[in-house]
Amino acid sequence: KAEPAEGGTVSLSSDSARYGDTVELTVESNTGYRVSTVQVNGKDVFFYDGVGKISGLTEDAEVEVTFTEKGESMPEKVLPGSITATFYNRQATEIGISWHTDQEGMPIIKYMKAEGVDRVNPDFSDAVTVMGYVYFTASNYANYGVLTDLEPDTEYLYMVGDEEHSVFSEVCSFKTKAEDVGKMTFLHFSDSQDADNLGTIWGDGLKDALSKYENPAFILNTGDMVQEGGREDLWRAMIGLNGEYLHKNILVYAAGNHDYWDAYLYGSTKCAYSHFCIDVPNDQNVSYGMYYSFDYGDVHFTVLNTGDTQETENWGLTAEQQNWVKRDLLSTDKKWKIVAMHNPMYSPGKYGSLEDYNFVALIMRKQLNQVFSECGVDLVLTGHDHVYSATYPISAEGEALVKTKISNENGIAYMVNPQGPVHLASGTAGNQARGVADSFAEGEKEVFRQMEGTETNHCSYSAITVEGDKLTVEYYDVDGAAGTSELKYAWGIMKK
């Protein structure tokens, strides 16, 4: 039953719905007020053309609607920046849209199918309108909304903006995944942090990658997108100046240390989470990042939050996240399992291999090696050290399985039925190049099949393709100034 709310009215399509029914909810603000939140049992309800649907009612369902007085805002202060589109739910069938503004406004999203639309001057007058939500982040405002009931294998156009002032972003787009994904390629970048060049180096890599792999399933960045996570101007520059690439693709993110180390926050929290709209599991604390998972084709992706190391005494993941990751990996029957996180468990850089620096890596090995092995993880993607490396498969005991069988096909060496995951670091997408460590702690160097440092002002990335029984990694180094792109390593994993 809808109760009266100060600042507006709330109504349900039925006051006598049976448990499990779906009912429609409408809200209307009084003059001078706006809708602040609409939640059912603590979960946001998103409104499409003014109507929100509540599914699966239960006896103890609580519908909470709050209205707040509208503050004065100026059109230029609610202009959208830092726009991202990502997978909202585990099935990757819903898309979460996030953007930031300087003032609190009345956020909305307009979206429609791209087919048959004039791409130069699209008409959004008949587009679906989604009511967004907004919250304060210590220095600016995060806005977000979710697009549902999307058709598979379909391109959509969208723009975000402010309902009161009718100011909107550029036109952005994304393509939904197909119902039957036979082959998929995604792009792995990391550490694009680049305060000096404002993202132009990552832009060189994005341009190169998207010319080779025109319609990737998504772009994955394993952390440190910007140098100082608490500075919104850096997020706006990094995402906005690369908008021709990032505003046309799904972006998946794992929080990096520059999103959660105090020196980079300037009082902000939720630096990563506020830039990506995701239905995170476990009612988790997202102050230092977020962990979540999703399926794409025959691949299950698990994204971990190494920001948890800020909350534990031993610099490892929290018990909550450890318990969740094991449940998550065991809950899927997908053929392939890929984990993404920022801090490496194995790296030939200082944070993976040098004594006095690799304490996070060491504790995470104790926490995760056995879990990854027992749960059948195939590939672990990391960043943080700004180098390229690929390990041998790693056993539950942390041993390098150097005798794994190799099958060469078309010049590519595939590891056949490895009994543990391979750990891959794809260099750096920013201007902070680093070399492989000059010395290693005992036993560290032997786990790597391949390793090398990165070049100043070069962008490196991996294109990862999964098709049937094969997973193929192609690692590139891009020199934007010279206009060159070099395929440096190609290898894979095969299941027989």
mmCIF file with all atom_site columns, C-alpha atoms in Angstrom, residues 29-35 68-80 99 101 103-110 129-132 134 143 160-168:
data_model
loop_
_atom_site.group_PDB
_atom_site.id
_atom_site.type_symbol
_atom_site.label_atom_id
_atom_site.label_alt_id
_atom_site.label_comp_id
_atom_site.label_asym_id
_atom_site.label_entity_id
_atom_site.label_seq_id
_atom_site.pdbx_PDB_ins_code
_atom_site.Cartn_x
_atom_site.Cartn_y
_atom_site.Cartn_z
_atom_site.occupancy
_atom_site.B_iso_or_equiv
_atom_site.pdbx_formal_charge
_atom_site.auth_seq_id
_atom_site.auth_comp_id
_atom_site.auth_asym_id
_atom_site.auth_atom_id
_atom_site.pdbx_PDB_model_num
ATOM 1  C CA . SER A 1 29  ? 6.267  15.911 -7.210  1.00 0.00 ? 29  SER A CA 1
ATOM 2  C CA . ASN A 1 30  ? 4.608  18.997 -5.789  1.00 0.00 ? 30  ASN A CA 1
ATOM 3  C CA . THR A 1 31  ? 5.779  22.394 -6.993  1.00 0.00 ? 31  THR A CA 1
ATOM 4  C CA . GLY A 1 32  ? 9.254  23.095 -5.671  1.00 0.00 ? 32  GLY A CA 1
ATOM 5  C CA . TYR A 1 33  ? 10.044 19.433 -4.952  1.00 0.00 ? 33  TYR A CA 1
ATOM 6  C CA . ARG A 1 34  ? 11.690 16.602 -6.841  1.00 0.00 ? 34  ARG A CA 1
ATOM 7  C CA . VAL A 1 35  ? 11.745 12.833 -6.393  1.00 0.00 ? 35  VAL A CA 1
ATOM 8  C CA . THR A 1 68  ? 13.333 16.851 -1.440  1.00 0.00 ? 68  THR A CA 1
ATOM 9  C CA . GLU A 1 69  ? 13.013 20.541 -2.051  1.00 0.00 ? 69  GLU A CA 1
ATOM 10 C CA . LYS A 1 70  ? 14.607 21.567 -5.317  1.00 0.00 ? 70  LYS A CA 1
ATOM 11 C CA . GLY A 1 71  ? 17.648 23.752 -4.901  1.00 0.00 ? 71  GLY A CA 1
ATOM 12 C CA . GLU A 1 72  ? 18.516 26.457 -7.349  1.00 0.00 ? 72  GLU A CA 1
ATOM 13 C CA . SER A 1 73  ? 20.658 25.207 -10.210 1.00 0.00 ? 73  SER A CA 1
ATOM 14 C CA . MET A 1 74  ? 22.117 26.777 -13.302 1.00 0.00 ? 74  MET A CA 1
ATOM 15 C CA . PRO A 1 75  ? 22.061 25.061 -16.701 1.00 0.00 ? 75  PRO A CA 1
ATOM 16 C CA . GLU A 1 76  ? 25.843 25.105 -17.041 1.00 0.00 ? 76  GLU A CA 1
ATOM 17 C CA . LYS A 1 77  ? 26.193 23.456 -13.615 1.00 0.00 ? 77  LYS A CA 1
ATOM 18 C CA . VAL A 1 78  ? 24.116 20.420 -14.541 1.00 0.00 ? 78  VAL A CA 1
ATOM 19 C CA . LEU A 1 79  ? 25.888 19.722 -17.813 1.00 0.00 ? 79  LEU A CA 1
ATOM 20 C CA . PRO A 1 80  ? 26.856 16.024 -17.785 1.00 0.00 ? 80  PRO A CA 1
ATOM 21 C CA . TRP A 1 99  ? 27.446 10.720 -15.128 1.00 0.00 ? 99  TRP A CA 1
ATOM 22 C CA . THR A 1 101 ? 27.408 17.231 -12.564 1.00 0.00 ? 101 THR A CA 1
ATOM 23 C CA . GLN A 1 103 ? 25.107 20.832 -9.042  1.00 0.00 ? 103 GLN A CA 1
ATOM 24 C CA . GLU A 1 104 ? 22.152 18.709 -8.034  1.00 0.00 ? 104 GLU A CA 1
ATOM 25 C CA . GLY A 1 105 ? 19.474 18.692 -10.672 1.00 0.00 ? 105 GLY A CA 1
ATOM 26 C CA . MET A 1 106 ? 16.738 16.462 -12.102 1.00 0.00 ? 106 MET A CA 1
ATOM 27 C CA . PRO A 1 107 ? 18.656 13.757 -13.999 1.00 0.00 ? 107 PRO A CA 1
ATOM 28 C CA . ILE A 1 108 ? 17.097 11.857 -16.882 1.00 0.00 ? 108 ILE A CA 1
ATOM 29 C CA . ILE A 1 109 ? 18.205 9.485  -19.625 1.00 0.00 ? 109 ILE A CA 1
ATOM 30 C CA . LYS A 1 110 ? 16.651 9.324  -23.090 1.00 0.00 ? 110 LYS A CA 1
ATOM 31 C CA . THR A 1 129 ? 12.725 8.682  -20.782 1.00 0.00 ? 129 THR A CA 1
ATOM 32 C CA . VAL A 1 130 ? 14.260 7.214  -17.625 1.00 0.00 ? 130 VAL A CA 1
ATOM 33 C CA . MET A 1 131 ? 14.185 9.092  -14.343 1.00 0.00 ? 131 MET A CA 1
ATOM 34 C CA . GLY A 1 132 ? 17.653 9.114  -12.784 1.00 0.00 ? 132 GLY A CA 1
ATOM 35 C CA . VAL A 1 134 ? 21.587 11.798 -7.840  1.00 0.00 ? 134 VAL A CA 1
ATOM 36 C CA . ASN A 1 143 ? 23.852 10.749 -11.357 1.00 0.00 ? 143 ASN A CA 1
ATOM 37 C CA . VAL A 1 160 ? 21.828 12.037 -20.397 1.00 0.00 ? 160 VAL A CA 1
ATOM 38 C CA . GLY A 1 161 ? 20.856 15.394 -19.015 1.00 0.00 ? 161 GLY A CA 1
ATOM 39 C CA . ASP A 1 162 ? 18.645 17.510 -16.790 1.00 0.00 ? 162 ASP A CA 1
ATOM 40 C CA . GLU A 1 163 ? 14.860 17.538 -17.082 1.00 0.00 ? 163 GLU A CA 1
ATOM 41 C CA . GLU A 1 164 ? 14.326 20.989 -15.587 1.00 0.00 ? 164 GLU A CA 1
ATOM 42 C CA . HIS A 1 165 ? 16.830 22.836 -17.760 1.00 0.00 ? 165 HIS A CA 1
ATOM 43 C CA . SER A 1 166 ? 16.659 20.556 -20.850 1.00 0.00 ? 166 SER A CA 1
ATOM 44 C CA . VAL A 1 167 ? 20.441 20.376 -21.149 1.00 0.00 ? 167 VAL A CA 1
ATOM 45 C CA . PHE A 1 168 ? 21.853 17.140 -22.524 1.00 0.00 ? 168 PHE A CA 1
#
